[in-house]
Amino acid sequence: EDIVEITRLIFEHNPSATIRPHVMAKIEKPSCFYGNSLHEIVKLCDGIMVARGDLGVECAPEDVPILQKQIIDECREQGKPVVVATQMLESMIESPTPTRAE
C-alpha cells in the first residue's frame, strides 16, 4: 500500500518528469514474507534494501540469513537491484563480539 501511495504522489506532483525518482522499499518486517507479499513488493518498486538489523529484531536472528537470501533471490528473478544493509565490517573493526545482525 505504501509503495502504491508514494508512486501515486510522485506522479501527481511531478506528472511531466522525464526522469522520475526511484522508489526503494526497506524490508524490515516478517509480514513481507506472508503469501505473495514479497513478490508484489519487489514488483512495485525500483529496488529493495534488506535491513538485516531490523529483521534480526523482528525475527529470530538465525532466520535472518535465510530471509535475506529469499529477498535477494526474488530481486534477482525480477531484475531489481538489492542492497544489503549491515554494519558487519565496521563492527568487526571496533568490537570483538558480533552485533545482532551478524
CSV table of C-alpha atoms in Angstrom, one decimal:
chain,number,residue,atom,x,y,z
A,1,GLU,CA,0.0,0.0,0.0
A,2,ASP,CA,2.8,2.4,0.9
A,3,ILE,CA,4.6,1.8,-2.4
A,4,VAL,CA,1.4,2.4,-4.4
A,5,GLU,CA,0.8,5.6,-2.4
A,6,ILE,CA,4.3,7.1,-2.9
A,7,THR,CA,4.3,6.2,-6.6
A,8,ARG,CA,0.9,8.0,-6.9
A,9,LEU,CA,2.3,11.0,-5.1
A,10,ILE,CA,5.4,11.2,-7.3
A,11,PHE,CA,3.3,11.1,-10.5
A,12,GLU,CA,0.7,13.6,-9.0
A,13,HIS,CA,3.3,16.2,-8.0
A,14,ASN,CA,5.7,15.6,-11.0
A,15,PRO,CA,3.5,14.5,-13.9
A,16,SER,CA,5.7,15.6,-16.8
A,17,ALA,CA,9.0,14.5,-15.4
A,18,THR,CA,11.2,12.8,-17.9
A,19,ILE,CA,13.2,11.2,-15.1
A,20,ARG,CA,11.1,10.1,-12.1
A,21,PRO,CA,12.6,9.4,-8.7
A,22,HIS,CA,13.2,5.8,-8.0
A,23,VAL,CA,11.4,4.1,-5.1
A,24,MET,CA,13.2,1.6,-2.9
A,25,ALA,CA,11.5,-0.5,-0.3
A,26,LYS,CA,13.2,-1.3,3.0
A,27,ILE,CA,12.4,-4.8,4.1
A,28,GLU,CA,12.4,-4.9,7.9
A,29,LYS,CA,9.4,-6.9,9.0
A,30,PRO,CA,8.4,-10.5,8.7
A,31,SER,CA,5.0,-9.5,7.2
A,32,CYS,CA,6.6,-9.1,3.8
A,33,PHE,CA,7.0,-12.9,3.7
A,34,TYR,CA,3.3,-13.8,4.1
A,35,GLY,CA,1.7,-15.1,1.0
A,36,ASN,CA,2.8,-13.4,-2.2
A,37,SER,CA,3.7,-10.1,-0.5
A,38,LEU,CA,7.5,-10.2,-1.2
A,39,HIS,CA,6.9,-10.8,-4.9
A,40,GLU,CA,4.4,-7.9,-5.1
A,41,ILE,CA,6.7,-5.5,-3.1
A,42,VAL,CA,9.6,-6.2,-5.4
A,43,LYS,CA,7.4,-5.9,-8.5
A,44,LEU,CA,6.1,-2.5,-7.4
A,45,CYS,CA,9.4,-0.8,-6.6
A,46,ASP,CA,12.6,0.0,-8.3
A,47,GLY,CA,14.9,-1.6,-5.7
A,48,ILE,CA,15.0,-3.2,-2.3
A,49,MET,CA,17.0,-2.6,0.8
A,50,VAL,CA,17.4,-5.6,3.2
A,51,ALA,CA,17.6,-4.2,6.8
A,52,ARG,CA,19.4,-7.1,8.5
A,53,GLY,CA,19.5,-5.4,11.9
A,54,ASP,CA,15.7,-4.6,11.9
A,55,LEU,CA,14.9,-8.1,10.6
A,56,GLY,CA,17.0,-9.5,13.5
A,57,VAL,CA,14.9,-7.6,16.0
A,58,GLU,CA,11.6,-8.6,14.3
A,59,CYS,CA,12.5,-12.2,13.5
A,60,ALA,CA,14.7,-14.9,15.1
A,61,PRO,CA,18.3,-13.9,14.4
A,62,GLU,CA,19.0,-17.4,13.0
A,63,ASP,CA,16.3,-16.7,10.3
A,64,VAL,CA,17.9,-13.5,9.0
A,65,PRO,CA,20.3,-15.1,6.5
A,66,ILE,CA,17.5,-17.3,5.1
A,67,LEU,CA,15.1,-14.4,4.8
A,68,GLN,CA,17.9,-12.3,3.2
A,69,LYS,CA,18.5,-15.0,0.6
A,70,GLN,CA,14.8,-15.1,-0.2
A,71,ILE,CA,14.7,-11.4,-0.8
A,72,ILE,CA,17.9,-11.4,-2.9
A,73,ASP,CA,16.6,-14.3,-5.0
A,74,GLU,CA,13.3,-12.6,-5.6
A,75,CYS,CA,15.1,-9.4,-6.6
A,76,ARG,CA,17.4,-11.3,-9.0
A,77,GLU,CA,14.4,-13.1,-10.6
A,78,GLN,CA,12.7,-9.8,-11.2
A,79,GLY,CA,15.9,-8.0,-12.3
A,80,LYS,CA,15.7,-5.4,-9.5
A,81,PRO,CA,18.7,-4.1,-7.5
A,82,VAL,CA,19.0,-5.1,-3.9
A,83,VAL,CA,21.1,-3.5,-1.2
A,84,VAL,CA,22.0,-5.5,2.0
A,85,ALA,CA,22.4,-3.0,4.8
A,86,THR,CA,24.6,-4.2,7.6
A,87,GLN,CA,27.4,-2.8,9.8
A,88,MET,CA,29.2,-6.1,9.9
A,89,LEU,CA,32.6,-4.8,8.7
A,90,GLU,CA,32.6,-1.7,10.9
A,91,SER,CA,31.6,-3.7,14.0
A,92,MET,CA,34.3,-6.3,13.3
A,93,ILE,CA,36.9,-3.5,13.4
A,94,GLU,CA,35.6,-2.0,16.6
A,95,SER,CA,34.2,-4.9,18.6
A,96,PRO,CA,35.3,-8.5,19.4
A,97,THR,CA,31.7,-9.7,19.6
A,98,PRO,CA,29.2,-9.7,16.7
A,99,THR,CA,26.2,-7.4,16.5
A,100,ARG,CA,22.7,-9.0,16.5
A,101,ALA,CA,22.5,-8.7,12.6
A,102,GLU,CA,25.8,-10.7,12.3
